[in-house]
Tab-separated table of C-alpha atoms and ligand atoms in Angstrom:
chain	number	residue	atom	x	y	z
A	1	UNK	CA	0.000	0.000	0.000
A	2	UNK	CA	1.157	3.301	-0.998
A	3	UNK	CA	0.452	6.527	1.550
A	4	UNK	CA	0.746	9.620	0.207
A	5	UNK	CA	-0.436	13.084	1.835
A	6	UNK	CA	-0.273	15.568	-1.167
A	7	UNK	CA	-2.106	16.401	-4.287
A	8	UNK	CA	0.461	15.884	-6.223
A	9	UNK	CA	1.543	12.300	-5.461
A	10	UNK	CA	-1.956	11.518	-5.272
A	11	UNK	CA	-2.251	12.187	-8.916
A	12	UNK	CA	1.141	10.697	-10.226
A	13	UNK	CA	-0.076	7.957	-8.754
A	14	UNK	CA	-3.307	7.838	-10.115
A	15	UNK	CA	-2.290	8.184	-13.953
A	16	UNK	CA	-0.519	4.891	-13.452
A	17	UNK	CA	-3.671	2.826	-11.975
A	18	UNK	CA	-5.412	0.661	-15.263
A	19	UNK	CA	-8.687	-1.010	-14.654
A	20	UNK	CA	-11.572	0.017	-13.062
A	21	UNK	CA	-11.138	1.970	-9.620
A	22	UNK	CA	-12.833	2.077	-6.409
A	23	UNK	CA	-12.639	4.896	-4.169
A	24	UNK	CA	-13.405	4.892	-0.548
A	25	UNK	CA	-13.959	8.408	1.165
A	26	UNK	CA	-13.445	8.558	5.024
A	27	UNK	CA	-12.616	10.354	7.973
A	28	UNK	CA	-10.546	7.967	9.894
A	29	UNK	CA	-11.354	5.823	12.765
A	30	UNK	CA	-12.645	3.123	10.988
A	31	UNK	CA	-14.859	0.324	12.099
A	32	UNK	CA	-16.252	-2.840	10.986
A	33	UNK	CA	-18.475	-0.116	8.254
A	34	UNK	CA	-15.482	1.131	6.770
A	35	UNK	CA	-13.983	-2.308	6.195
A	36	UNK	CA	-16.977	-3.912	4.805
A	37	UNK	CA	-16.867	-0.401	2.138
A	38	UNK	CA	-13.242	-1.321	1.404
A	39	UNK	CA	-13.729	-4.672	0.823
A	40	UNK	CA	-17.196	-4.660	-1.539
A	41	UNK	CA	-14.201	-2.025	-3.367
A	42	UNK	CA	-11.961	-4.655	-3.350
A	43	UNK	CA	-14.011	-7.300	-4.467
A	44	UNK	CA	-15.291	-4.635	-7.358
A	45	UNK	CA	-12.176	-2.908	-9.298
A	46	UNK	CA	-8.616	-3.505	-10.428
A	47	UNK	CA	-7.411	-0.702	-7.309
A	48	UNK	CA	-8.295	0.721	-4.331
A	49	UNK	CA	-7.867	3.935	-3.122
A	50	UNK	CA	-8.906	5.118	0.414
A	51	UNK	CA	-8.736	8.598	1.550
A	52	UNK	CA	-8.695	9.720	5.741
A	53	UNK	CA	-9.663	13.247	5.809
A	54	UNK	CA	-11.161	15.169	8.610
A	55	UNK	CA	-12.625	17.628	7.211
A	56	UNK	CA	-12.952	20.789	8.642
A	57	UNK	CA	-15.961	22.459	6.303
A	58	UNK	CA	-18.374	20.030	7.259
A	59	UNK	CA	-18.248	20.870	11.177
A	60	UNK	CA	-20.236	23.721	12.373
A	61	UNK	CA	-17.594	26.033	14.910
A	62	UNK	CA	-19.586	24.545	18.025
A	63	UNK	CA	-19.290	20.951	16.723
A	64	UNK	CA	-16.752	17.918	17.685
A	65	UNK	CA	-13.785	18.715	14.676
A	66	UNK	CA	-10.845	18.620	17.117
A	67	UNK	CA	-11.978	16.113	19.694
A	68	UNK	CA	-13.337	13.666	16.452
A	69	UNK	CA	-11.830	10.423	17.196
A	70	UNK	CA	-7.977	9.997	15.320
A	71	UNK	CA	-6.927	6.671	14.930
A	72	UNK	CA	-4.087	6.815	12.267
A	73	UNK	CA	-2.451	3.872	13.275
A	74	UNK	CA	-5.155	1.353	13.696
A	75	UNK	CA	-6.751	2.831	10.632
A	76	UNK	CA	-2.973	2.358	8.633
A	77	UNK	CA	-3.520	-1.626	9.815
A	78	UNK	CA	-7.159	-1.868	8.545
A	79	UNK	CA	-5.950	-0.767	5.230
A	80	UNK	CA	-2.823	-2.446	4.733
A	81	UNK	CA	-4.675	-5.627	5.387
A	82	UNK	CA	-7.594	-5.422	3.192
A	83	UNK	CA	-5.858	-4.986	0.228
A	84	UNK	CA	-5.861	-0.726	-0.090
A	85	UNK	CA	-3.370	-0.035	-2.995
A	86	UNK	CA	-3.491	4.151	-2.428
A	87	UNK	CA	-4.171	5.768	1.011
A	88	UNK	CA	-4.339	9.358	0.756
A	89	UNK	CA	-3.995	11.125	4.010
A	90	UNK	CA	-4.317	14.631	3.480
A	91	UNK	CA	-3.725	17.275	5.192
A	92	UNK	CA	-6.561	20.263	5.421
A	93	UNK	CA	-3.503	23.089	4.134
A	94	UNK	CA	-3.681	20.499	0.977
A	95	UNK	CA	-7.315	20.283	0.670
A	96	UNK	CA	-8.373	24.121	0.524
A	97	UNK	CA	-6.784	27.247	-0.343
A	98	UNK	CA	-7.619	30.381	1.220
A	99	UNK	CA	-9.612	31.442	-1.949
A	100	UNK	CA	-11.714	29.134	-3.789
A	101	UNK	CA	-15.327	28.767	-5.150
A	102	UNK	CA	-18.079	27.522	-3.250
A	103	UNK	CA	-19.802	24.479	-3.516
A	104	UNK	CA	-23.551	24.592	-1.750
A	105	UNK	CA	-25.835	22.120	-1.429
A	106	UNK	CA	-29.247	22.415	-2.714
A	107	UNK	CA	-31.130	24.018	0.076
A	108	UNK	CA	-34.740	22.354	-0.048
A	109	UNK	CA	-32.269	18.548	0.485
A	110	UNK	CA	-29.619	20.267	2.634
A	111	UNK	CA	-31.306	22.076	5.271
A	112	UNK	CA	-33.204	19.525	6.558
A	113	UNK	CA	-32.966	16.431	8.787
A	114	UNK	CA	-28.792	16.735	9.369
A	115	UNK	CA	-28.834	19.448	7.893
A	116	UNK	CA	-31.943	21.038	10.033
A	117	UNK	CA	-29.328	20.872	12.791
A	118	UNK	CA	-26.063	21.009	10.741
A	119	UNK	CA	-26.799	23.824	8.478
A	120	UNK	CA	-24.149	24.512	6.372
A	121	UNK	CA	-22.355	20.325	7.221
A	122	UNK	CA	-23.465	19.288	3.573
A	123	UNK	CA	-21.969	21.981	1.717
A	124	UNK	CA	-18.681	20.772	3.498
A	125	UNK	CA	-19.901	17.487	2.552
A	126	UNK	CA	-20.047	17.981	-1.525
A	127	UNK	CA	-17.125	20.048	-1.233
A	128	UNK	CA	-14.865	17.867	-0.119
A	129	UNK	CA	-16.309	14.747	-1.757
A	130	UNK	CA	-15.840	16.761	-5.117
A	131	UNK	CA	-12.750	17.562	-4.618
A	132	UNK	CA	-11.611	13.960	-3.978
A	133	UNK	CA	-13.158	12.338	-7.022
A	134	UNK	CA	-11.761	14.969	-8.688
A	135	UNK	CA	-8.104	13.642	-7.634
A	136	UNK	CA	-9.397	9.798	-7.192
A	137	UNK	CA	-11.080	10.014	-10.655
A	138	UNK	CA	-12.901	6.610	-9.324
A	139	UNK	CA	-14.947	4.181	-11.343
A	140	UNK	CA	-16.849	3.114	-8.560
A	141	UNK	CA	-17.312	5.418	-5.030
A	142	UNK	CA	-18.750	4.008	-1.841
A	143	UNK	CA	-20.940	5.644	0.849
A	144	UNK	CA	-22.650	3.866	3.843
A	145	UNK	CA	-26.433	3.924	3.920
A	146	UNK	CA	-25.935	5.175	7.291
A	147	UNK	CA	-25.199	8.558	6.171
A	148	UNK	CA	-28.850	8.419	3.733
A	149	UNK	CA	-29.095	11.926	3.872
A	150	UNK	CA	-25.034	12.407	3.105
A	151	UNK	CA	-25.597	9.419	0.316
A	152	UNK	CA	-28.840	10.849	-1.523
A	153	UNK	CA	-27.241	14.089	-1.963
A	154	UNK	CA	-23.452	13.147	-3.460
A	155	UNK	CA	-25.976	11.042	-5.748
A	156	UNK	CA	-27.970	14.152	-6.808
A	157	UNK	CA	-24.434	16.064	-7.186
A	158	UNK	CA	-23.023	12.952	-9.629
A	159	UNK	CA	-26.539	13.384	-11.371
A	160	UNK	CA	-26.754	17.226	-11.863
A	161	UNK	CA	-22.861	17.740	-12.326
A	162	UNK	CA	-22.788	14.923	-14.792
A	163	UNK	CA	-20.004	13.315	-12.662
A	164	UNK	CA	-18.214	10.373	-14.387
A	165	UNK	CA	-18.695	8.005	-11.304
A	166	UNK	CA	-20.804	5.166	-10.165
A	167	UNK	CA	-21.932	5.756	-6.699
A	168	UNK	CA	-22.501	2.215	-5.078
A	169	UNK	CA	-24.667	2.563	-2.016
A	170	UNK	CA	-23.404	0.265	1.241
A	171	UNK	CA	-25.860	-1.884	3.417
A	172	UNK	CA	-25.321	-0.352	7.219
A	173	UNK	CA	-23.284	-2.996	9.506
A	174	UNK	CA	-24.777	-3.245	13.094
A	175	UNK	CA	-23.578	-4.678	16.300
A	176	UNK	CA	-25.000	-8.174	16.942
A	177	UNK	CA	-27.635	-6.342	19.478
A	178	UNK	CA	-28.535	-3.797	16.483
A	179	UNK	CA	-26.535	-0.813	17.309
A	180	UNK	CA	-25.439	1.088	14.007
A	181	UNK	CA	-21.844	1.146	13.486
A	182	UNK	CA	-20.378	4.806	13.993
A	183	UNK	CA	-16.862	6.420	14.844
A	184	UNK	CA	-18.964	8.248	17.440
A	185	UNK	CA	-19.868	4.912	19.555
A	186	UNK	CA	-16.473	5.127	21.358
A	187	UNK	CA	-17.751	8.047	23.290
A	188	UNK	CA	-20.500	6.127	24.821
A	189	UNK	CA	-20.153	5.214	28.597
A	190	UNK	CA	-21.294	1.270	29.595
A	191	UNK	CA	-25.276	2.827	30.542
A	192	UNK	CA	-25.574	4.943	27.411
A	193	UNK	CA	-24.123	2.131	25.033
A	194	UNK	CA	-27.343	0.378	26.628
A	195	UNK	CA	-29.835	3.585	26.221
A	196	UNK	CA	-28.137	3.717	22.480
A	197	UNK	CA	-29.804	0.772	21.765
A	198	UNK	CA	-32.834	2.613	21.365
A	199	UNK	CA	-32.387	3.570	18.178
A	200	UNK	CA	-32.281	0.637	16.426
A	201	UNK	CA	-35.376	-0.668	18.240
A	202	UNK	CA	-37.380	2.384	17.560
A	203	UNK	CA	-36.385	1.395	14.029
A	204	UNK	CA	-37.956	-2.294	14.533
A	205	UNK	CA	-40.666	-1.178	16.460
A	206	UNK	CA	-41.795	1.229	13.343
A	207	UNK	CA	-40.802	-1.569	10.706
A	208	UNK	CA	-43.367	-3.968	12.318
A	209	UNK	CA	-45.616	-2.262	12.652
A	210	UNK	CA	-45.626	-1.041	8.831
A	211	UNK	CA	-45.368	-5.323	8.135
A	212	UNK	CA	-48.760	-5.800	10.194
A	213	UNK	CA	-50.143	-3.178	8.147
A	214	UNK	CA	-49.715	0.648	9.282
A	215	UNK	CA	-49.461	3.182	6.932
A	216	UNK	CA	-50.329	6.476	8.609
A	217	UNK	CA	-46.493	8.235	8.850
A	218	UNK	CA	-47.283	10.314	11.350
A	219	UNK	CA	-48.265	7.071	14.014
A	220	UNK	CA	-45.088	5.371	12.797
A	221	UNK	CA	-43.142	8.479	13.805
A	222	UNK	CA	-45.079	8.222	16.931
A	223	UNK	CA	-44.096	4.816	17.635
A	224	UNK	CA	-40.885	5.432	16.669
A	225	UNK	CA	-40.731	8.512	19.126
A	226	UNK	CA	-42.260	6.161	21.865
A	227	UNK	CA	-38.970	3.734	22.028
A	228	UNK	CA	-36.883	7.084	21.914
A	229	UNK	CA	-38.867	8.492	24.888
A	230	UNK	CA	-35.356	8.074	27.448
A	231	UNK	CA	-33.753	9.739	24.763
A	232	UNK	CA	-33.439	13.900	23.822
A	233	UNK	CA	-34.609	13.148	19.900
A	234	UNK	CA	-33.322	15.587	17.432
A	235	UNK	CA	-35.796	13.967	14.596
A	236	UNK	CA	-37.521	10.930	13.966
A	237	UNK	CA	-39.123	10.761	10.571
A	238	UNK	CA	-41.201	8.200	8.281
A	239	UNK	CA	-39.967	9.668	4.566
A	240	UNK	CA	-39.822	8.926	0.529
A	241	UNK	CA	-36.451	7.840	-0.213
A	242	UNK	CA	-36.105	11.282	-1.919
A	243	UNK	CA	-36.682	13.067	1.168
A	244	UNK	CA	-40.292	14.186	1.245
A	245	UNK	CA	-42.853	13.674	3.833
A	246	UNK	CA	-45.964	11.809	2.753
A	247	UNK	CA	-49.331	11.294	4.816
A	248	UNK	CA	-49.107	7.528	3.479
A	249	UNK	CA	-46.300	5.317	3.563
A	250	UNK	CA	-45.540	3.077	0.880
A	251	UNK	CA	-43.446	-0.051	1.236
A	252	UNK	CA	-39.775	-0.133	-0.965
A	253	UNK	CA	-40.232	3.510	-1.569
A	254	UNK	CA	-39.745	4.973	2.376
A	255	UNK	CA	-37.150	5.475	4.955
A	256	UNK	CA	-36.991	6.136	8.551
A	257	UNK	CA	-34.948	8.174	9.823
A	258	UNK	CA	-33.646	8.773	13.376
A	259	UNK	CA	-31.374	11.259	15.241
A	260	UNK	CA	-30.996	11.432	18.615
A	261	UNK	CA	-28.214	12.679	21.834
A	262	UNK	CA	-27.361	9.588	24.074
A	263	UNK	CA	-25.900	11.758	26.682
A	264	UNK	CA	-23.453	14.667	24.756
A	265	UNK	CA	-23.314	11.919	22.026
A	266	UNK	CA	-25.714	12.591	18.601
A	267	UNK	CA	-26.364	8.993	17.010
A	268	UNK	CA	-28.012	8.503	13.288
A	269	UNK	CA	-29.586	5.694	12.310
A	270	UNK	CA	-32.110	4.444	9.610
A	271	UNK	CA	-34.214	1.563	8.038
A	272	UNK	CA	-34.887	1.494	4.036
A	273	UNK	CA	-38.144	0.043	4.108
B	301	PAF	O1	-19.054	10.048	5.678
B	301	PAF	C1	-17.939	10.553	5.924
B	301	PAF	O2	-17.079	9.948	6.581
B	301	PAF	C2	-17.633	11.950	5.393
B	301	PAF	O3	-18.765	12.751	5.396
B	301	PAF	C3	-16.978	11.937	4.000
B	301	PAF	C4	-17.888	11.341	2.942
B	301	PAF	C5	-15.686	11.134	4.064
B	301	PAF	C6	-16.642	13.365	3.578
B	301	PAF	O4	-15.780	13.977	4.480
Protein backbone atom coordinates (compact mmCIF):
# COMPACT_ATOMS: atom_id res chain seq x y z
CA UNK A 1 0.00 0.00 0.00
CA UNK A 2 1.16 3.30 -1.00
CA UNK A 3 0.45 6.53 1.55
CA UNK A 4 0.75 9.62 0.21
CA UNK A 5 -0.44 13.08 1.83
CA UNK A 6 -0.27 15.57 -1.17
CA UNK A 7 -2.11 16.40 -4.29
CA UNK A 8 0.46 15.88 -6.22
CA UNK A 9 1.54 12.30 -5.46
CA UNK A 10 -1.96 11.52 -5.27
CA UNK A 11 -2.25 12.19 -8.92
CA UNK A 12 1.14 10.70 -10.23
CA UNK A 13 -0.08 7.96 -8.75
CA UNK A 14 -3.31 7.84 -10.12
CA UNK A 15 -2.29 8.18 -13.95
CA UNK A 16 -0.52 4.89 -13.45
CA UNK A 17 -3.67 2.83 -11.98
CA UNK A 18 -5.41 0.66 -15.26
CA UNK A 19 -8.69 -1.01 -14.65
CA UNK A 20 -11.57 0.02 -13.06
CA UNK A 21 -11.14 1.97 -9.62
CA UNK A 22 -12.83 2.08 -6.41
CA UNK A 23 -12.64 4.90 -4.17
CA UNK A 24 -13.40 4.89 -0.55
CA UNK A 25 -13.96 8.41 1.17
CA UNK A 26 -13.45 8.56 5.02
CA UNK A 27 -12.62 10.35 7.97
CA UNK A 28 -10.55 7.97 9.89
CA UNK A 29 -11.35 5.82 12.76
CA UNK A 30 -12.64 3.12 10.99
CA UNK A 31 -14.86 0.32 12.10
CA UNK A 32 -16.25 -2.84 10.99
CA UNK A 33 -18.48 -0.12 8.25
CA UNK A 34 -15.48 1.13 6.77
CA UNK A 35 -13.98 -2.31 6.19
CA UNK A 36 -16.98 -3.91 4.81
CA UNK A 37 -16.87 -0.40 2.14
CA UNK A 38 -13.24 -1.32 1.40
CA UNK A 39 -13.73 -4.67 0.82
CA UNK A 40 -17.20 -4.66 -1.54
CA UNK A 41 -14.20 -2.02 -3.37
CA UNK A 42 -11.96 -4.66 -3.35
CA UNK A 43 -14.01 -7.30 -4.47
CA UNK A 44 -15.29 -4.63 -7.36
CA UNK A 45 -12.18 -2.91 -9.30
CA UNK A 46 -8.62 -3.51 -10.43
CA UNK A 47 -7.41 -0.70 -7.31
CA UNK A 48 -8.29 0.72 -4.33
CA UNK A 49 -7.87 3.93 -3.12
CA UNK A 50 -8.91 5.12 0.41
CA UNK A 51 -8.74 8.60 1.55
CA UNK A 52 -8.70 9.72 5.74
CA UNK A 53 -9.66 13.25 5.81
CA UNK A 54 -11.16 15.17 8.61
CA UNK A 55 -12.63 17.63 7.21
CA UNK A 56 -12.95 20.79 8.64
CA UNK A 57 -15.96 22.46 6.30
CA UNK A 58 -18.37 20.03 7.26
CA UNK A 59 -18.25 20.87 11.18
CA UNK A 60 -20.24 23.72 12.37
CA UNK A 61 -17.59 26.03 14.91
CA UNK A 62 -19.59 24.55 18.03
CA UNK A 63 -19.29 20.95 16.72
CA UNK A 64 -16.75 17.92 17.69
CA UNK A 65 -13.79 18.72 14.68
CA UNK A 66 -10.85 18.62 17.12
CA UNK A 67 -11.98 16.11 19.69
CA UNK A 68 -13.34 13.67 16.45
CA UNK A 69 -11.83 10.42 17.20
CA UNK A 70 -7.98 10.00 15.32
CA UNK A 71 -6.93 6.67 14.93
CA UNK A 72 -4.09 6.82 12.27
CA UNK A 73 -2.45 3.87 13.28
CA UNK A 74 -5.15 1.35 13.70
CA UNK A 75 -6.75 2.83 10.63
CA UNK A 76 -2.97 2.36 8.63
CA UNK A 77 -3.52 -1.63 9.81
CA UNK A 78 -7.16 -1.87 8.54
CA UNK A 79 -5.95 -0.77 5.23
CA UNK A 80 -2.82 -2.45 4.73
CA UNK A 81 -4.67 -5.63 5.39
CA UNK A 82 -7.59 -5.42 3.19
CA UNK A 83 -5.86 -4.99 0.23
CA UNK A 84 -5.86 -0.73 -0.09
CA UNK A 85 -3.37 -0.03 -2.99
CA UNK A 86 -3.49 4.15 -2.43
CA UNK A 87 -4.17 5.77 1.01
CA UNK A 88 -4.34 9.36 0.76
CA UNK A 89 -4.00 11.12 4.01
CA UNK A 90 -4.32 14.63 3.48
CA UNK A 91 -3.72 17.27 5.19
CA UNK A 92 -6.56 20.26 5.42
CA UNK A 93 -3.50 23.09 4.13
CA UNK A 94 -3.68 20.50 0.98
CA UNK A 95 -7.32 20.28 0.67
CA UNK A 96 -8.37 24.12 0.52
CA UNK A 97 -6.78 27.25 -0.34
CA UNK A 98 -7.62 30.38 1.22
CA UNK A 99 -9.61 31.44 -1.95
CA UNK A 100 -11.71 29.13 -3.79
CA UNK A 101 -15.33 28.77 -5.15
CA UNK A 102 -18.08 27.52 -3.25
CA UNK A 103 -19.80 24.48 -3.52
CA UNK A 104 -23.55 24.59 -1.75
CA UNK A 105 -25.84 22.12 -1.43
CA UNK A 106 -29.25 22.41 -2.71
CA UNK A 107 -31.13 24.02 0.08
CA UNK A 108 -34.74 22.35 -0.05
CA UNK A 109 -32.27 18.55 0.49
CA UNK A 110 -29.62 20.27 2.63
CA UNK A 111 -31.31 22.08 5.27
CA UNK A 112 -33.20 19.52 6.56
CA UNK A 113 -32.97 16.43 8.79
CA UNK A 114 -28.79 16.73 9.37
CA UNK A 115 -28.83 19.45 7.89
CA UNK A 116 -31.94 21.04 10.03
CA UNK A 117 -29.33 20.87 12.79
CA UNK A 118 -26.06 21.01 10.74
CA UNK A 119 -26.80 23.82 8.48
CA UNK A 120 -24.15 24.51 6.37
CA UNK A 121 -22.36 20.33 7.22
CA UNK A 122 -23.47 19.29 3.57
CA UNK A 123 -21.97 21.98 1.72
CA UNK A 124 -18.68 20.77 3.50
CA UNK A 125 -19.90 17.49 2.55
CA UNK A 126 -20.05 17.98 -1.52
CA UNK A 127 -17.12 20.05 -1.23
CA UNK A 128 -14.87 17.87 -0.12
CA UNK A 129 -16.31 14.75 -1.76
CA UNK A 130 -15.84 16.76 -5.12
CA UNK A 131 -12.75 17.56 -4.62
CA UNK A 132 -11.61 13.96 -3.98
CA UNK A 133 -13.16 12.34 -7.02
CA UNK A 134 -11.76 14.97 -8.69
CA UNK A 135 -8.10 13.64 -7.63
CA UNK A 136 -9.40 9.80 -7.19
CA UNK A 137 -11.08 10.01 -10.66
CA UNK A 138 -12.90 6.61 -9.32
CA UNK A 139 -14.95 4.18 -11.34
CA UNK A 140 -16.85 3.11 -8.56
CA UNK A 141 -17.31 5.42 -5.03
CA UNK A 142 -18.75 4.01 -1.84
CA UNK A 143 -20.94 5.64 0.85
CA UNK A 144 -22.65 3.87 3.84
CA UNK A 145 -26.43 3.92 3.92
CA UNK A 146 -25.94 5.17 7.29
CA UNK A 147 -25.20 8.56 6.17
CA UNK A 148 -28.85 8.42 3.73
CA UNK A 149 -29.09 11.93 3.87
CA UNK A 150 -25.03 12.41 3.10
CA UNK A 151 -25.60 9.42 0.32
CA UNK A 152 -28.84 10.85 -1.52
CA UNK A 153 -27.24 14.09 -1.96
CA UNK A 154 -23.45 13.15 -3.46
CA UNK A 155 -25.98 11.04 -5.75
CA UNK A 156 -27.97 14.15 -6.81
CA UNK A 157 -24.43 16.06 -7.19
CA UNK A 158 -23.02 12.95 -9.63
CA UNK A 159 -26.54 13.38 -11.37
CA UNK A 160 -26.75 17.23 -11.86
CA UNK A 161 -22.86 17.74 -12.33
CA UNK A 162 -22.79 14.92 -14.79
CA UNK A 163 -20.00 13.32 -12.66
CA UNK A 164 -18.21 10.37 -14.39
CA UNK A 165 -18.69 8.00 -11.30
CA UNK A 166 -20.80 5.17 -10.16
CA UNK A 167 -21.93 5.76 -6.70
CA UNK A 168 -22.50 2.21 -5.08
CA UNK A 169 -24.67 2.56 -2.02
CA UNK A 170 -23.40 0.26 1.24
CA UNK A 171 -25.86 -1.88 3.42
CA UNK A 172 -25.32 -0.35 7.22
CA UNK A 173 -23.28 -3.00 9.51
CA UNK A 174 -24.78 -3.25 13.09
CA UNK A 175 -23.58 -4.68 16.30
CA UNK A 176 -25.00 -8.17 16.94
CA UNK A 177 -27.63 -6.34 19.48
CA UNK A 178 -28.54 -3.80 16.48
CA UNK A 179 -26.53 -0.81 17.31
CA UNK A 180 -25.44 1.09 14.01
CA UNK A 181 -21.84 1.15 13.49
CA UNK A 182 -20.38 4.81 13.99
CA UNK A 183 -16.86 6.42 14.84
CA UNK A 184 -18.96 8.25 17.44
CA UNK A 185 -19.87 4.91 19.55
CA UNK A 186 -16.47 5.13 21.36
CA UNK A 187 -17.75 8.05 23.29
CA UNK A 188 -20.50 6.13 24.82
CA UNK A 189 -20.15 5.21 28.60
CA UNK A 190 -21.29 1.27 29.59
CA UNK A 191 -25.28 2.83 30.54
CA UNK A 192 -25.57 4.94 27.41
CA UNK A 193 -24.12 2.13 25.03
CA UNK A 194 -27.34 0.38 26.63
CA UNK A 195 -29.83 3.59 26.22
CA UNK A 196 -28.14 3.72 22.48
CA UNK A 197 -29.80 0.77 21.76
CA UNK A 198 -32.83 2.61 21.37
CA UNK A 199 -32.39 3.57 18.18
CA UNK A 200 -32.28 0.64 16.43
CA UNK A 201 -35.38 -0.67 18.24
CA UNK A 202 -37.38 2.38 17.56
CA UNK A 203 -36.38 1.40 14.03
CA UNK A 204 -37.96 -2.29 14.53
CA UNK A 205 -40.67 -1.18 16.46
CA UNK A 206 -41.80 1.23 13.34
CA UNK A 207 -40.80 -1.57 10.71
CA UNK A 208 -43.37 -3.97 12.32
CA UNK A 209 -45.62 -2.26 12.65
CA UNK A 210 -45.63 -1.04 8.83
CA UNK A 211 -45.37 -5.32 8.14
CA UNK A 212 -48.76 -5.80 10.19
CA UNK A 213 -50.14 -3.18 8.15
CA UNK A 214 -49.72 0.65 9.28
CA UNK A 215 -49.46 3.18 6.93
CA UNK A 216 -50.33 6.48 8.61
CA UNK A 217 -46.49 8.24 8.85
CA UNK A 218 -47.28 10.31 11.35
CA UNK A 219 -48.26 7.07 14.01
CA UNK A 220 -45.09 5.37 12.80
CA UNK A 221 -43.14 8.48 13.81
CA UNK A 222 -45.08 8.22 16.93
CA UNK A 223 -44.10 4.82 17.63
CA UNK A 224 -40.88 5.43 16.67
CA UNK A 225 -40.73 8.51 19.13
CA UNK A 226 -42.26 6.16 21.86
CA UNK A 227 -38.97 3.73 22.03
CA UNK A 228 -36.88 7.08 21.91
CA UNK A 229 -38.87 8.49 24.89
CA UNK A 230 -35.36 8.07 27.45
CA UNK A 231 -33.75 9.74 24.76
CA UNK A 232 -33.44 13.90 23.82
CA UNK A 233 -34.61 13.15 19.90
CA UNK A 234 -33.32 15.59 17.43
CA UNK A 235 -35.80 13.97 14.60
CA UNK A 236 -37.52 10.93 13.97
CA UNK A 237 -39.12 10.76 10.57
CA UNK A 238 -41.20 8.20 8.28
CA UNK A 239 -39.97 9.67 4.57
CA UNK A 240 -39.82 8.93 0.53
CA UNK A 241 -36.45 7.84 -0.21
CA UNK A 242 -36.11 11.28 -1.92
CA UNK A 243 -36.68 13.07 1.17
CA UNK A 244 -40.29 14.19 1.25
CA UNK A 245 -42.85 13.67 3.83
CA UNK A 246 -45.96 11.81 2.75
CA UNK A 247 -49.33 11.29 4.82
CA UNK A 248 -49.11 7.53 3.48
CA UNK A 249 -46.30 5.32 3.56
CA UNK A 250 -45.54 3.08 0.88
CA UNK A 251 -43.45 -0.05 1.24
CA UNK A 252 -39.77 -0.13 -0.96
CA UNK A 253 -40.23 3.51 -1.57
CA UNK A 254 -39.75 4.97 2.38
CA UNK A 255 -37.15 5.48 4.95
CA UNK A 256 -36.99 6.14 8.55
CA UNK A 257 -34.95 8.17 9.82
CA UNK A 258 -33.65 8.77 13.38
CA UNK A 259 -31.37 11.26 15.24
CA UNK A 260 -31.00 11.43 18.61
CA UNK A 261 -28.21 12.68 21.83
CA UNK A 262 -27.36 9.59 24.07
CA UNK A 263 -25.90 11.76 26.68
CA UNK A 264 -23.45 14.67 24.76
CA UNK A 265 -23.31 11.92 22.03
CA UNK A 266 -25.71 12.59 18.60
CA UNK A 267 -26.36 8.99 17.01
CA UNK A 268 -28.01 8.50 13.29
CA UNK A 269 -29.59 5.69 12.31
CA UNK A 270 -32.11 4.44 9.61
CA UNK A 271 -34.21 1.56 8.04
CA UNK A 272 -34.89 1.49 4.04
CA UNK A 273 -38.14 0.04 4.11
O1 LIG B 1 -19.05 10.05 5.68
C1 LIG B 1 -17.94 10.55 5.92
O2 LIG B 1 -17.08 9.95 6.58
C2 LIG B 1 -17.63 11.95 5.39
O3 LIG B 1 -18.77 12.75 5.40
C3 LIG B 1 -16.98 11.94 4.00
C4 LIG B 1 -17.89 11.34 2.94
C5 LIG B 1 -15.69 11.13 4.06
C6 LIG B 1 -16.64 13.37 3.58
O4 LIG B 1 -15.78 13.98 4.48
Amino acid sequence: MKIVSTVKELKTLREELKGSVGFVPTMGAMHNGHLSLIRQARIQNDAVIVSIFVNPTQFLPNEDYEKYPRREEADLKICTLSGVDILFMPTKEEMYAKTEPEILAPVNLAYILEGGSRPGHFDGVLRVVLKLFNLARPTNAYFGKKDAQQLYLVQNMVKTLFLNVNIVPCDIVRESDGLALSSRNVFLGKKEREQALSLSIALKNASQAIMKGERDAKNIELIMLDSLKDLRVDYAKALSRDFEAKEKITVKETILLIAAFVGNTRLIDNLWI
